Coordinates of C-alpha atoms in Angstrom, one line a residue:
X1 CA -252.3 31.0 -37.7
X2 CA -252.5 32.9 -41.0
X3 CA -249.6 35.0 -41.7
X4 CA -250.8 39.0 -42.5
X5 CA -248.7 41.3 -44.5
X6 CA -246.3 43.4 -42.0
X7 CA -246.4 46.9 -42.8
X8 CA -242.7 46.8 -42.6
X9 CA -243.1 45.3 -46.1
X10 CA -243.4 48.3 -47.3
X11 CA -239.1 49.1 -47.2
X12 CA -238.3 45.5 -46.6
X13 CA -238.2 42.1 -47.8
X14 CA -240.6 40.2 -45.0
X15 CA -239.8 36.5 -44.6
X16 CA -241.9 33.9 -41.7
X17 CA -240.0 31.4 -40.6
X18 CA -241.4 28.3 -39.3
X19 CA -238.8 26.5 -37.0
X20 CA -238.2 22.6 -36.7
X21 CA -240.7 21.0 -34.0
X22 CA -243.4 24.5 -34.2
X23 CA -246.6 25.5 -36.3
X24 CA -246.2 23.4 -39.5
X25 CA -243.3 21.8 -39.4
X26 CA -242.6 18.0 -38.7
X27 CA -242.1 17.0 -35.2
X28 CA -239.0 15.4 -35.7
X29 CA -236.6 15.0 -32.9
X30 CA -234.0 18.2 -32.8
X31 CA -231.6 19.9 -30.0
X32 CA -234.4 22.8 -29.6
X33 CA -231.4 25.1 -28.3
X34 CA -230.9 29.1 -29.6
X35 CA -227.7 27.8 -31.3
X36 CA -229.8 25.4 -33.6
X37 CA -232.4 27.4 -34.6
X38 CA -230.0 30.7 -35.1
X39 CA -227.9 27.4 -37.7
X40 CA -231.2 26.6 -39.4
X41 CA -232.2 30.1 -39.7
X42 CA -228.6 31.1 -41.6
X43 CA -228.8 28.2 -43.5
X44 CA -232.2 29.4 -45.1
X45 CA -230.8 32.7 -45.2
X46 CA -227.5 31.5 -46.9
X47 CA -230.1 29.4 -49.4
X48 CA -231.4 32.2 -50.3
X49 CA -228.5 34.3 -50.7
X50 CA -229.5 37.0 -47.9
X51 CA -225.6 37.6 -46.4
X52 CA -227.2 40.7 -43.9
X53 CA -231.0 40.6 -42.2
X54 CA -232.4 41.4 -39.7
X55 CA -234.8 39.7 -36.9
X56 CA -237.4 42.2 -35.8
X57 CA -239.7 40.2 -33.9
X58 CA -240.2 36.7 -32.8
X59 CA -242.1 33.9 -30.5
X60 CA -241.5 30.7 -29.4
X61 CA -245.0 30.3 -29.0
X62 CA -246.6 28.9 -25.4

């Protein structure tokens, strides 16, 4: 799926995510639970030193 600028982009820095085991990323066995994605999405956020964001839209996909 190709990613489109969000007009949101405008007043804010606009990062996609691509969670463990969806789209691109490896298949690799993982717990698949709210509480490990919310770890691996601070963890990128601590990486790259974003302490406050915000999630403004989202999908697990089918």
């Amino acid at each position: 799926m190709e990613q489109k600028p969000s007009p949101l982009s405008k007043h804010f820095r606009c990062i996609a995510i691509d969670l463990p085991g969806y789209g691109k990323s490896s298949k690799s066995l993982h717990p698949g639970t709210m509480d490990y994605y919310a770890e691996v999405v601070i963890k990128l956020m601590d990486k790259l030193g974003i302490n406050k964001f915000n999630i403004c839209g989202h999908s697990m996909g089918e």
